[in-house]
Coordinates of C-alpha atoms in Angstrom, one line a residue:
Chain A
X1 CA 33.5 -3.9 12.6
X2 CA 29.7 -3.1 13.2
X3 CA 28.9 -6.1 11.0
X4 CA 30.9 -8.6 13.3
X5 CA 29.8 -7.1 16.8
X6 CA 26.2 -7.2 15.1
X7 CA 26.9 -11.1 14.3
X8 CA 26.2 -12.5 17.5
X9 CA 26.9 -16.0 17.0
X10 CA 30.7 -15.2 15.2
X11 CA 31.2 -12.9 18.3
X12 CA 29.9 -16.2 21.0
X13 CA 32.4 -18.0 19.2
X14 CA 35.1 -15.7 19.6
X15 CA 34.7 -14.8 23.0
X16 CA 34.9 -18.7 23.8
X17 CA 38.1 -18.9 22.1
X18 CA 39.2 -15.9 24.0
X19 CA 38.3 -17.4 27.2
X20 CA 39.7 -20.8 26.3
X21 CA 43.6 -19.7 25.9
X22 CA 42.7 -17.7 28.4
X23 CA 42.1 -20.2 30.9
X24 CA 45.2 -22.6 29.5
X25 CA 47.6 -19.6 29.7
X26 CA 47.1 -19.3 33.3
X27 CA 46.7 -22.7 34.4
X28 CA 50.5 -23.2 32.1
X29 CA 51.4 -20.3 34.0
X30 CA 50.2 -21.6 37.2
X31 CA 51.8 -25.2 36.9
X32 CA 55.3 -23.6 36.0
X33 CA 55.8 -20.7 38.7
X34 CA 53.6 -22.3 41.5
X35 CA 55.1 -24.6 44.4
X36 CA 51.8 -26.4 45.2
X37 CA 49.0 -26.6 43.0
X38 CA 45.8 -24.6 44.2
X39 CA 43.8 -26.6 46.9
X40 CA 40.9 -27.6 44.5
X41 CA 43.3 -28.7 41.8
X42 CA 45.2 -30.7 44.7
X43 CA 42.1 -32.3 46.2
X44 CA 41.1 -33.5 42.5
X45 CA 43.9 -34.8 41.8
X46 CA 44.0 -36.7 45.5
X47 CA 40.2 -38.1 45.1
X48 CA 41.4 -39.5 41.7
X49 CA 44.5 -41.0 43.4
X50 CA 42.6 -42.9 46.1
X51 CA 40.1 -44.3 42.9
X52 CA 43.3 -45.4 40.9
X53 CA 45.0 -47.1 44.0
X54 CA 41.7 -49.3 44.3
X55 CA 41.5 -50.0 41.0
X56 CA 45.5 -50.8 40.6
X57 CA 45.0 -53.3 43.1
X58 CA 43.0 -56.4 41.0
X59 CA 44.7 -55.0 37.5
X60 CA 48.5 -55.2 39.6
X61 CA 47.9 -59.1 40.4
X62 CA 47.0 -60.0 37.3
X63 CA 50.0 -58.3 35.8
X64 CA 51.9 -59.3 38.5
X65 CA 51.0 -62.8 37.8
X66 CA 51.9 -63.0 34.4
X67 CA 55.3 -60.8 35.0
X68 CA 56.2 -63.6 38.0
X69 CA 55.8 -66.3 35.3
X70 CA 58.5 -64.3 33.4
X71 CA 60.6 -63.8 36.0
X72 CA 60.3 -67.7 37.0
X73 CA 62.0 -68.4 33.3
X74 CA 64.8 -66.1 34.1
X75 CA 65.4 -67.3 37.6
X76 CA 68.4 -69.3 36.5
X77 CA 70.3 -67.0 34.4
X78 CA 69.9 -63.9 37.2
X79 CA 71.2 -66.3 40.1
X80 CA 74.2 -67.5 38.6
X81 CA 74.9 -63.8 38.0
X82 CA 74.0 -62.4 41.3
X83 CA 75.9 -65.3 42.6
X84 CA 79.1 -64.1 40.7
X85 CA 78.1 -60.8 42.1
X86 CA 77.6 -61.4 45.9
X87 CA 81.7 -61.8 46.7
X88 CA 82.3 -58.5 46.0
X89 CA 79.5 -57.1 47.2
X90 CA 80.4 -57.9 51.0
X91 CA 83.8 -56.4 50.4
X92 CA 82.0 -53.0 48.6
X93 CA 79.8 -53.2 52.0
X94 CA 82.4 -52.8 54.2
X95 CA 84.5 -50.4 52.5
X96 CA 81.6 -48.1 52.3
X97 CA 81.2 -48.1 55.9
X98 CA 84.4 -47.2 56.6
X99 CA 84.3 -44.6 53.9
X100 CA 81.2 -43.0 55.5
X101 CA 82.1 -43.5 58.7
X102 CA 85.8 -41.4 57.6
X103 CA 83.8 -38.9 55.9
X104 CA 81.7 -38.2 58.7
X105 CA 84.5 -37.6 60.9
X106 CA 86.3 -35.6 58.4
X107 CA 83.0 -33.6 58.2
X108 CA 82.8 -32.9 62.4
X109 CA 86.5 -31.7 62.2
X110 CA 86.2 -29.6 59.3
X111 CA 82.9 -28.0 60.6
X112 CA 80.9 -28.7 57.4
X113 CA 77.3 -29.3 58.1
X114 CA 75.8 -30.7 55.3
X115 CA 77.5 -31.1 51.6
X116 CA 75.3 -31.6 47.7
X117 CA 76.1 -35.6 48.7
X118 CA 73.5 -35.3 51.3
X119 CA 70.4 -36.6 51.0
X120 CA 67.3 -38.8 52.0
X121 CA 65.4 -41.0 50.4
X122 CA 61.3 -41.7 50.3
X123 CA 59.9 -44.8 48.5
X124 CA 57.0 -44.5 46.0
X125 CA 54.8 -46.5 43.8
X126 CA 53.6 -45.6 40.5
X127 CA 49.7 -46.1 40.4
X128 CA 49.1 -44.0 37.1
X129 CA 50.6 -43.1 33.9
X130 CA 49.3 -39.9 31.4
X131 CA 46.9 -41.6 29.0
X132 CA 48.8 -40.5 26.0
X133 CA 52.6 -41.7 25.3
X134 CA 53.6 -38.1 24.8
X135 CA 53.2 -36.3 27.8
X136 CA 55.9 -38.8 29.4
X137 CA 53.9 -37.9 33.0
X138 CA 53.6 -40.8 35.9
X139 CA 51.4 -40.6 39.1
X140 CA 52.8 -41.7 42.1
X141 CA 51.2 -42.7 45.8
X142 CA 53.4 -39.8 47.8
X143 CA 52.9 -36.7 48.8
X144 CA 53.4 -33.6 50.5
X145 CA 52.6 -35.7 53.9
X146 CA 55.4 -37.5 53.0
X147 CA 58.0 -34.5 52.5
X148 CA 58.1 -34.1 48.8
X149 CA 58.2 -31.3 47.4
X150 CA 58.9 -29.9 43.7
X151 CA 61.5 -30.4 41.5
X152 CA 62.7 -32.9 43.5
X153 CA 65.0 -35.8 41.5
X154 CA 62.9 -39.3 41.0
X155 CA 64.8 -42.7 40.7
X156 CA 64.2 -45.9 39.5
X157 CA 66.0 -48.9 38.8
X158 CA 69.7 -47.9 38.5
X159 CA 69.4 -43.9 37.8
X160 CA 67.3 -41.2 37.6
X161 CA 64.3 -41.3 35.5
X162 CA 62.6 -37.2 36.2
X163 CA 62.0 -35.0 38.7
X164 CA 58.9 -33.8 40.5
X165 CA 56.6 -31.2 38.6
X166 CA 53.1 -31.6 40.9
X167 CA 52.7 -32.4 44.3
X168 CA 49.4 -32.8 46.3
X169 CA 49.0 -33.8 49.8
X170 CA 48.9 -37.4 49.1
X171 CA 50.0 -37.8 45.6
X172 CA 52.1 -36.2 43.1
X173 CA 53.2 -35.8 39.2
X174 CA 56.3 -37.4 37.9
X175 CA 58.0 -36.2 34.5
X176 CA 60.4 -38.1 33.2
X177 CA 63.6 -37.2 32.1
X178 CA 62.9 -37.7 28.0
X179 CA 59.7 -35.5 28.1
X180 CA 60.0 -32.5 25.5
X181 CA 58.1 -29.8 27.4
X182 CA 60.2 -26.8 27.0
X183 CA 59.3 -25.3 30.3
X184 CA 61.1 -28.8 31.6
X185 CA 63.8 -28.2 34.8
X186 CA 67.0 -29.7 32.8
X187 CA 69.3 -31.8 35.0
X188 CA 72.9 -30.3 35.8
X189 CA 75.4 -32.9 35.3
X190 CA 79.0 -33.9 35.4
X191 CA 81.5 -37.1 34.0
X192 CA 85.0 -37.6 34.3
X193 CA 86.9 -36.9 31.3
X194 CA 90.0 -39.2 30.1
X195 CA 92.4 -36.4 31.3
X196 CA 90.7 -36.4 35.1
X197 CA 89.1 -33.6 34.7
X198 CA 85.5 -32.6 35.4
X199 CA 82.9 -31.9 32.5
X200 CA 79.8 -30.2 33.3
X201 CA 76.9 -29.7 31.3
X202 CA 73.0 -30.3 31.1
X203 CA 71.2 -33.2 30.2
X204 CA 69.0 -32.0 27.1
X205 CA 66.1 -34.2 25.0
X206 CA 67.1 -34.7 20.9
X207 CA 65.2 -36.6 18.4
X208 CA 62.5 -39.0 19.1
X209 CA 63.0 -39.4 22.9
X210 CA 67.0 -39.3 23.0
X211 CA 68.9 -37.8 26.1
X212 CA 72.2 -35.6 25.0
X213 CA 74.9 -34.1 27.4
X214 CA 74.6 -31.0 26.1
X215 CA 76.9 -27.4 26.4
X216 CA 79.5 -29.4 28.1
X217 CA 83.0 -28.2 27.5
X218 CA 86.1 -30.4 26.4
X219 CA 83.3 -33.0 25.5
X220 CA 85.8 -34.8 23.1
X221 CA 87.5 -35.8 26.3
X222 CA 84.7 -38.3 26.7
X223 CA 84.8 -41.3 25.9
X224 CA 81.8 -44.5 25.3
X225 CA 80.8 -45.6 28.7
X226 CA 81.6 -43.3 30.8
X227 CA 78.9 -42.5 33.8
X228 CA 77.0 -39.5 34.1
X229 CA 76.1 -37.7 37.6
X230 CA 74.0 -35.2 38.8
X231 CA 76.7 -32.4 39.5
X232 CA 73.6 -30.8 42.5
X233 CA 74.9 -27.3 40.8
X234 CA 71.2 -26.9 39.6
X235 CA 70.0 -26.1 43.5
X236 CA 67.3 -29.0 43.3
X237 CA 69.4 -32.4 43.2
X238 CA 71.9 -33.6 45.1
X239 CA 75.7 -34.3 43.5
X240 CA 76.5 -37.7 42.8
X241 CA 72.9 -39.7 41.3
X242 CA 73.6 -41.5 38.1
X243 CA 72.0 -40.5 35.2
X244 CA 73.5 -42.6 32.4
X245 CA 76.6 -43.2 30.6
X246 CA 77.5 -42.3 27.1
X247 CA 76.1 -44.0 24.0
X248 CA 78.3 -41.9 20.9
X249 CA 79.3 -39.1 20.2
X250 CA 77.5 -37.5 16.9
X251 CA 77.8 -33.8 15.6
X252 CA 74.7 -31.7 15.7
X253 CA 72.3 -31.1 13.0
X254 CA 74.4 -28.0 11.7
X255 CA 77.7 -30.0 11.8
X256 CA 79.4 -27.4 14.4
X257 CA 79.1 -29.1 17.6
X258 CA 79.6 -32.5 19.3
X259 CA 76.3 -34.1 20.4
X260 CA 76.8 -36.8 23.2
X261 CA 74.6 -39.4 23.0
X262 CA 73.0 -41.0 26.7
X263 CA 72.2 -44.3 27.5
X264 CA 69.8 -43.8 30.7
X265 CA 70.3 -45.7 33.7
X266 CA 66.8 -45.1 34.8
X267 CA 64.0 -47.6 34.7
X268 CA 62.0 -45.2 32.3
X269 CA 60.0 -47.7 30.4
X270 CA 58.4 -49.5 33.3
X271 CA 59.0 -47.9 36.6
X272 CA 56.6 -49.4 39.3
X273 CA 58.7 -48.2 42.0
X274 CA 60.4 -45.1 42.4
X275 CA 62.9 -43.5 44.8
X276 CA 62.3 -39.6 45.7
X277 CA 65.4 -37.9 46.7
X278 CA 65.8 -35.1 49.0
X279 CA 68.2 -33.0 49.0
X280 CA 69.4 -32.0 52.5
X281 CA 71.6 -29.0 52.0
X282 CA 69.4 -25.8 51.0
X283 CA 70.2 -23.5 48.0
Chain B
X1 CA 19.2 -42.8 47.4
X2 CA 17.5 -43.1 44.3
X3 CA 18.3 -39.4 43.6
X4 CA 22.0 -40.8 43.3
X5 CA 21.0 -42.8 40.2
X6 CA 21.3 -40.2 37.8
X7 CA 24.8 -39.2 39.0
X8 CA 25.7 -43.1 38.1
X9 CA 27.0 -41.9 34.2
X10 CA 29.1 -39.2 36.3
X11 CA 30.8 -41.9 38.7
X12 CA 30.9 -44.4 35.7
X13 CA 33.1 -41.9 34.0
X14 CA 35.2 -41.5 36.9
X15 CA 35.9 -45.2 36.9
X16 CA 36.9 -45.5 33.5
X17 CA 39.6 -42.1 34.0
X18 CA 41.1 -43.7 37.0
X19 CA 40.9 -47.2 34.1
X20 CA 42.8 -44.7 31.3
X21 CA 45.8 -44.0 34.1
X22 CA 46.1 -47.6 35.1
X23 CA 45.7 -49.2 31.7
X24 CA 47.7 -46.6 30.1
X25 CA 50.3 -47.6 33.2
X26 CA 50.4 -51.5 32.8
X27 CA 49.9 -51.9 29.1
X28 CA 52.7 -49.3 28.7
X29 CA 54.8 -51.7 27.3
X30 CA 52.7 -52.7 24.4
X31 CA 50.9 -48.8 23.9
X32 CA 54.5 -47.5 23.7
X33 CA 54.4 -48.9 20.0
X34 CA 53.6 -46.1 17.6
X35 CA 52.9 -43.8 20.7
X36 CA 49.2 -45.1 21.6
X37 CA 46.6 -43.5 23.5
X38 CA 44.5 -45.0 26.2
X39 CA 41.5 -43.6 25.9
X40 CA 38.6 -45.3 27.5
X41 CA 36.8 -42.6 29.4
X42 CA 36.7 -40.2 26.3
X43 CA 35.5 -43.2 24.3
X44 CA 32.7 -43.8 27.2
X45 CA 31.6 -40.2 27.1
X46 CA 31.3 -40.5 23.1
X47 CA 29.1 -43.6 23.7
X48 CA 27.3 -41.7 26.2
X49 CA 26.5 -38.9 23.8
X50 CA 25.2 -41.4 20.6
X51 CA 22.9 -43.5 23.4
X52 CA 21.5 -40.7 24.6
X53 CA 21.7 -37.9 21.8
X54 CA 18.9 -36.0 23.5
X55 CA 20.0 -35.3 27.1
X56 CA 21.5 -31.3 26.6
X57 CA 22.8 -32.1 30.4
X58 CA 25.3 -34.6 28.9
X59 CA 27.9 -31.1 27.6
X60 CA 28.0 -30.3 31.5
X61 CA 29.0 -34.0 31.8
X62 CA 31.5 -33.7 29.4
X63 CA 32.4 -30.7 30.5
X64 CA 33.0 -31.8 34.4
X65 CA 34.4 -35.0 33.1
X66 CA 36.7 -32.7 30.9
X67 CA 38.6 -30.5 33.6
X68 CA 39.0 -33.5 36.1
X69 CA 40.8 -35.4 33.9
X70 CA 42.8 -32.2 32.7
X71 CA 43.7 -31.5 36.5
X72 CA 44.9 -34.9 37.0
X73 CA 46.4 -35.8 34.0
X74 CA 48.4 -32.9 32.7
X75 CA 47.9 -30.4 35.3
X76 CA 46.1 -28.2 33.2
X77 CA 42.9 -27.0 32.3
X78 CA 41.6 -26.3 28.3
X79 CA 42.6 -29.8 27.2
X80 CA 40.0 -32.4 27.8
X81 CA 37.8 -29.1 29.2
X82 CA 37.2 -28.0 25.9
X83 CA 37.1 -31.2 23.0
X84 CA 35.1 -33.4 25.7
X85 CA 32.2 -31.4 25.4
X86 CA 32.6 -30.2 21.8
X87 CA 32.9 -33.5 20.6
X88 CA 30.0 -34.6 23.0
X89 CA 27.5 -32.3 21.5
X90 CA 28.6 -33.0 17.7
X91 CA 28.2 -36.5 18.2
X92 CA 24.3 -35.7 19.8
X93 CA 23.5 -33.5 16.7
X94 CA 25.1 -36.4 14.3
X95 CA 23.4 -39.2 16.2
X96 CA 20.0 -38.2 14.4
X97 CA 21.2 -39.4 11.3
X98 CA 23.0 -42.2 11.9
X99 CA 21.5 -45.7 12.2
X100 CA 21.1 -46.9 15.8
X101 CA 23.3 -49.9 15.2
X102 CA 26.7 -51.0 16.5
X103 CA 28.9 -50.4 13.4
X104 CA 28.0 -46.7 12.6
X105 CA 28.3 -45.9 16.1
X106 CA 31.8 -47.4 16.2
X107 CA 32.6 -45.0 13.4
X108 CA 31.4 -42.5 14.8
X109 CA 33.7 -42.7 18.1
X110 CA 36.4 -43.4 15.8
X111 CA 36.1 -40.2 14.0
X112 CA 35.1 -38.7 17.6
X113 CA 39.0 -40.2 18.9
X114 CA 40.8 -39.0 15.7
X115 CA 39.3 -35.5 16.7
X116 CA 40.4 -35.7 20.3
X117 CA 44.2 -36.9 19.4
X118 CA 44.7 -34.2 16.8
X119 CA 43.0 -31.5 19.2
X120 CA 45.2 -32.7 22.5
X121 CA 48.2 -32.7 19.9
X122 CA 47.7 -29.0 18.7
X123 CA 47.0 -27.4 22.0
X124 CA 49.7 -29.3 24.1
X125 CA 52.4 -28.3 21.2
X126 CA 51.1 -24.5 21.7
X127 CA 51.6 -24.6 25.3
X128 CA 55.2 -26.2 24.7
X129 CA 54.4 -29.3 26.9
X130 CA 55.3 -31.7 24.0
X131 CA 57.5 -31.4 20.7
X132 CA 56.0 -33.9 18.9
X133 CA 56.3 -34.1 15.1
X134 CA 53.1 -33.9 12.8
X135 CA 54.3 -37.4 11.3
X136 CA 54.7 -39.1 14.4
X137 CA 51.4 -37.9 15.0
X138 CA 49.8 -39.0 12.3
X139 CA 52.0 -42.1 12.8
X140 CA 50.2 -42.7 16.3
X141 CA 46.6 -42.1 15.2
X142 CA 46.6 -45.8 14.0
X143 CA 47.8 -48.0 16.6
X144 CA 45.4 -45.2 18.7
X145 CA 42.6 -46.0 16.8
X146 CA 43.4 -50.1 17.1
X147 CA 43.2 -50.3 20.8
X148 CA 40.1 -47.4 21.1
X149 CA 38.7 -50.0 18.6
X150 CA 38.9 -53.0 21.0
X151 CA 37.9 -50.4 24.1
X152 CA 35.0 -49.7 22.3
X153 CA 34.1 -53.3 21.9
X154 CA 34.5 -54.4 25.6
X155 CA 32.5 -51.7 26.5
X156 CA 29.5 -50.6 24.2
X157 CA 27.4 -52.7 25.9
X158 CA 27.9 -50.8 29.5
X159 CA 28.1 -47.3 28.2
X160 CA 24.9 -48.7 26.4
X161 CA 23.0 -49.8 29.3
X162 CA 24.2 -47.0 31.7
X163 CA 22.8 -44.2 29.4
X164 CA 19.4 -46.1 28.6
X165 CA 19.1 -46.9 32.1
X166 CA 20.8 -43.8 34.3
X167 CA 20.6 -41.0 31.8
X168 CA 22.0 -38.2 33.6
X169 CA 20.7 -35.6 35.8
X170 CA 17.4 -37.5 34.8
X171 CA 14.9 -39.2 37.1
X172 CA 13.1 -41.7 35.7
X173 CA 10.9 -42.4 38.2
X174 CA 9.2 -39.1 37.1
X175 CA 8.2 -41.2 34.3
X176 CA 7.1 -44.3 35.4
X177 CA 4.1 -43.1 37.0

């Protein structure tokens, strides 16, 4: 012992490791418990925001440019779709209007204020993504000035891609839904089952990337296809945002239970524009 | 004005993080084979160290360089904080024995990126932000090291001319008297 406190060099080095998980333990700690970052971290991460929105701008036509050529080749194939599409879209219109419209009044008779269906939504764009393909992280142009807030549920294209782990006054940090951090807020979710019946569960990462509908009950009940929602019994999403629908059913890697396979609705690979969704009715 | 010169390397490095986010963004699609990294800025402040191997001031580059892009991109400092500067100064003392030409320089960043990707690997599986499988790292160090190869291409020159011409936290018109 009086050998290594006399070896001052060994003992530098030591203290600097020391210091160093000392550091990432409490900025870990700090990024899981905390609401809002602290205001230099928030500031940082703003001045780099306003430098990446600047810089998106010349890198975003040339990529739009080359993505509009793409598009231009599909033009054909998409409109005969949409066009088989837009007939019952008018009819879907109007039935929802006098769906909400009902349920509104049903709400005002029944004295119910606000329900886990309720929520707003605030438009985003994506103007950074985490350097590395692991950390599954995306930056996006909205803030706190804006209403967001953390743990909030993030959608793109036709479901939800993540949820809210970082927001700053005029930016904020997106994780997706396939990341594998373990201190990750796991979506609660529900899908109707072939009897009618509701199965709950949590959405859970497997594998390489892989969503599962995980400690759901009765899950042999499900069957291929069916859609996956947001049940809002978490206390940070609202009920009723698609997540996916199911792939296959597999058994887990100790052959005991069923492991549902997801197919994500989300636009996870590519998301340039995202949806933030805020819940209206409070824990 | 002119004492804003030598803070040039410090904005230049700023530039090319807010480049790593957008890049990594828009070329997703083709860095999302074998799990890529976008690495331009750690690649500039390894070019910055080999130019200019006898600035000490260059660690507290590093070092600044280091937590800003830990606090934007993962939200966490002891990432980018730490390697940064520890590559930065092994790269300085190695620079004294390694030919000034383009080639061994490339190498060394190389080495300098396989350092950095291991590193961020190992301390982000610690902390539990990623479960990432040794193989698929290992897996990912060569399509990393592909695109850090063409980074390093497009911009040796810059890094290059910045660092001979702006070293940092140097004035050089202390010298040209």
């Amino acid at each position: 012992m009086k050998k290594f406190l006399q070896n001052k060099k060994l003992l530098t080095v030591c203290v600097v490791i020391i210091a160093i998980f000392s550091v990432l333990g409490i900025s870990v700690h700090l990024r899981n418990k905390r609401n809002t970052p602290l205001i230099i971290q928030s500031l940082g991460n703003d001045v780099v925001a306003v430098g990446t929105r600047v810089v998106d701008f010349p890198i975003s036509l040339v990529s739009g440019g080359l993505s509009n050529v793409n598009e231009l080749l599909n033009t054909q194939n998409e409109n005969n779709y949409l066009k088989s599409k837009v007939t019952d879209l008018e009819q879907t219109k109007a039935r929802n209007e006098t769906l909400e419209a009902e349920n509104k009044q049903l709400k005002s008779a029944l004295k119910i204020k606000g329900t886990l269906t309720d929520y707003d939504l605030i438009n985003a764009s994506v103007i950074s993504r985490s350097p590395d393909s692991w950390t599954d992280l995306l930056v996006i142009n909205k803030g706190t000035t804006s209403g967001l807030r953390k743990n909030m549920a993030v959608m793109s294209g036709d479901g939800v891609i993540g949820r809210i782990v970082e927001v700053s006054a005029a930016s904020s940090k997106v994780e997706l839904i396939t990341t594998s951090d373990k201190a990750a807020n796991r979506f609660a979710v529900e899908a109707t089952a072939t009897n009618g019946k509701k199965v709950h569960g949590i959405i859970t990462v497997v594998g390489s990337n892989s969503l599962a509908f995980t400690q759901a009950l009765d899950s042999n009940k499900l069957k291929q296809g069916t859609k996956i929602y947001t049940s809002g019994m978490g206390g940070n999403s609202p009920k009723g945002l698609l997540v996916g629908s199911i792939a296959r059913t597999t058994h887990d890697s100790f052959g005991l239970s069923d492991l549902i396979k997801i197919t994500p609705a989300g636009e996870l690979n590519d998301p340039s524009v995202v949806t933030v969704i805020r819940r209206k009715v409070e824990d | 004005m002119r004492s804003w010169r030598k803070f040039i390397l410090a904005f230049a490095l700023y530039v090319a993080l807010v480049l790593d986010g957008s890049l990594a963004l828009f070329l997703h699609q083709f860095m999302t084979y074998g799990d890529a990294a976008c690495l331009i800025m750690p690649i500039g402040m390894m070019l910055i160290a080999l130019f200019d191997d006898l600035n000490g001031k260059e660690i507290w580059l590093a070092l600044g360089a280091g937590i800003v892009a830990d606090v934007y991109f993962f939200g966490i400092v002891g990432v980018y904080t730490v390697i940064l500067p520890v590559v930065t100064w092994l790269l300085q003392k190695s620079a004294r024995f390694l030919p000034e030409v383009f080639w061994a320089r490339l190498l060394a960043v190389l080495v300098g990126v396989m350092i950095v990707c291991v590193y961020n690997w190992i301390i982000l599986s610690v902390v539990g932000i990623i479960a990432v499988p040794l193989k698929t790292m290992l897996f990912s160090l060569l399509p990393t090291l592909a695109w850090s190869f063409i980074f390093v291409i497009l911009s040796y020159s810059i890094w290059g001319r910045l660092a001979r011409n702006h070293p940092f936290m140097i004035n050089l018109d202390n010298y040209q008297h």
